[in-house]
């Protein structure tokens, strides 16, 4: 959080950083708000129902509605975790840093 805030100050960009459980954020977010970037670092474990958090996020239809049309969804996951075909997202790029893979996603043209 500190690094993000320092980078905003350093680059003189305007922004607001929220440190919140992404699923709480999605439940409480207003459709009148939109974001240029949403960053999620979900737990690597599975949910109580056996679903992976990554899959749950990628299939959540509220998430793309919260992004501006040119917005970016940044998602951390394990490099060995495969992601099924996504209807709501397209991968712009991905980067691997040790035990973490970061996907940079934009909204799919198909809605």
Short mmCIF file of C-alpha atoms in Angstrom, two decimals:
data_model
loop_
_atom_site.label_atom_id
_atom_site.label_comp_id
_atom_site.label_asym_id
_atom_site.label_seq_id
_atom_site.Cartn_x
_atom_site.Cartn_y
_atom_site.Cartn_z
CA UNK A 1 0.00 0.00 0.00
CA UNK A 2 2.77 2.41 0.92
CA UNK A 3 4.56 1.78 -2.37
CA UNK A 4 1.39 2.44 -4.35
CA UNK A 5 0.76 5.68 -2.51
CA UNK A 6 4.37 6.80 -2.98
CA UNK A 7 4.16 6.02 -6.69
CA UNK A 8 0.97 8.07 -7.04
CA UNK A 9 2.66 11.00 -5.35
CA UNK A 10 5.86 10.62 -7.34
CA UNK A 11 4.08 10.44 -10.70
CA UNK A 12 1.55 13.15 -9.71
CA UNK A 13 -1.27 10.86 -10.78
CA UNK A 14 -4.63 11.07 -9.09
CA UNK A 15 -5.96 7.92 -7.58
CA UNK A 16 -7.52 6.22 -4.65
CA UNK A 17 -6.26 3.02 -3.18
CA UNK A 18 -8.61 0.65 -1.41
CA UNK A 19 -7.27 -2.24 0.61
CA UNK A 20 -10.32 -4.47 0.79
CA UNK A 21 -11.35 -8.06 0.26
CA UNK A 22 -12.19 -8.16 -3.45
CA UNK A 23 -15.39 -10.14 -2.88
CA UNK A 24 -16.60 -7.61 -0.27
CA UNK A 25 -15.71 -4.87 -2.74
CA UNK A 26 -17.77 -6.52 -5.48
CA UNK A 27 -20.78 -7.02 -3.19
CA UNK A 28 -20.77 -3.40 -1.98
CA UNK A 29 -19.52 -1.50 -5.04
CA UNK A 30 -21.86 0.95 -6.67
CA UNK A 31 -22.49 0.66 -10.40
CA UNK A 32 -22.13 4.44 -10.57
CA UNK A 33 -18.42 4.11 -9.73
CA UNK A 34 -15.88 3.05 -12.31
CA UNK A 35 -12.18 2.36 -12.07
CA UNK A 36 -9.21 2.45 -14.42
CA UNK A 37 -7.41 -0.31 -12.54
CA UNK A 38 -8.63 -3.06 -10.24
CA UNK A 39 -5.91 -5.19 -8.67
CA UNK A 40 -6.76 -8.48 -7.00
CA UNK A 41 -4.49 -10.82 -5.10
CA UNK A 42 -6.89 -13.57 -4.03
CA UNK A 43 -5.89 -16.47 -1.80
CA UNK A 44 -4.30 -19.37 -3.65
CA UNK A 45 -6.48 -21.88 -1.80
CA UNK A 46 -9.92 -23.00 -2.88
CA UNK A 47 -13.23 -21.69 -1.56
CA UNK A 48 -15.36 -23.65 0.91
CA UNK A 49 -17.27 -25.03 -2.08
CA UNK A 50 -14.08 -26.28 -3.79
CA UNK A 51 -13.94 -23.55 -6.41
CA UNK A 52 -10.73 -21.61 -6.97
CA UNK A 53 -10.85 -17.92 -6.05
CA UNK A 54 -9.27 -17.08 -9.40
CA UNK A 55 -12.11 -18.76 -11.30
CA UNK A 56 -14.72 -17.12 -9.07
CA UNK A 57 -13.30 -13.67 -9.83
CA UNK A 58 -12.90 -14.24 -13.56
CA UNK A 59 -16.52 -15.37 -13.83
CA UNK A 60 -17.96 -12.57 -11.68
CA UNK A 61 -20.05 -10.40 -14.02
CA UNK A 62 -20.01 -7.39 -11.66
CA UNK A 63 -16.26 -6.94 -12.01
CA UNK A 64 -16.05 -5.86 -15.67
CA UNK A 65 -18.96 -3.43 -15.13
CA UNK A 66 -16.85 -1.60 -12.54
CA UNK A 67 -14.01 -0.99 -14.98
CA UNK A 68 -13.86 1.93 -17.36
CA UNK A 69 -13.97 0.73 -21.00
CA UNK A 70 -10.19 1.06 -21.30
CA UNK A 71 -9.61 -0.18 -17.73
CA UNK A 72 -7.31 -2.96 -16.65
CA UNK A 73 -7.95 -5.82 -14.24
CA UNK A 74 -4.67 -7.03 -12.71
CA UNK A 75 -4.90 -10.49 -11.18
CA UNK A 76 -2.25 -12.44 -9.28
CA UNK A 77 -2.24 -16.22 -9.36
CA UNK A 78 0.11 -19.19 -9.16
CA UNK A 79 1.99 -19.83 -12.44
CA UNK A 80 0.92 -23.51 -12.44
CA UNK A 81 -2.77 -22.61 -12.02
CA UNK A 82 -4.48 -22.95 -15.38
CA UNK A 83 -7.30 -20.61 -16.28
CA UNK A 84 -10.25 -21.88 -18.29
CA UNK A 85 -11.40 -19.99 -21.37
CA UNK A 86 -12.67 -16.60 -20.25
CA UNK A 87 -15.84 -15.05 -21.65
CA UNK A 88 -15.55 -11.73 -19.81
CA UNK A 89 -11.80 -11.09 -20.18
CA UNK A 90 -8.91 -11.19 -22.59
CA UNK A 91 -5.28 -11.41 -21.51
CA UNK A 92 -3.34 -8.34 -22.60
CA UNK A 93 -0.09 -9.61 -21.12
CA UNK A 94 1.18 -11.77 -18.32
CA UNK A 95 4.33 -11.70 -16.24
CA UNK A 96 5.85 -14.28 -13.92
CA UNK A 97 7.72 -13.22 -10.80
CA UNK A 98 8.99 -16.27 -8.92
CA UNK A 99 5.99 -18.09 -7.43
CA UNK A 100 3.50 -15.51 -8.75
CA UNK A 101 2.02 -14.88 -12.17
CA UNK A 102 0.34 -11.54 -12.85
CA UNK A 103 -2.34 -11.36 -15.55
CA UNK A 104 -3.19 -8.00 -17.08
CA UNK A 105 -6.74 -8.32 -18.39
CA UNK A 106 -9.07 -6.10 -20.34
CA UNK A 107 -12.77 -6.53 -20.88
CA UNK A 108 -13.69 -8.92 -23.64
CA UNK A 109 -15.48 -7.39 -26.60
CA UNK A 110 -18.18 -10.04 -26.12
CA UNK A 111 -20.65 -9.07 -23.38
#
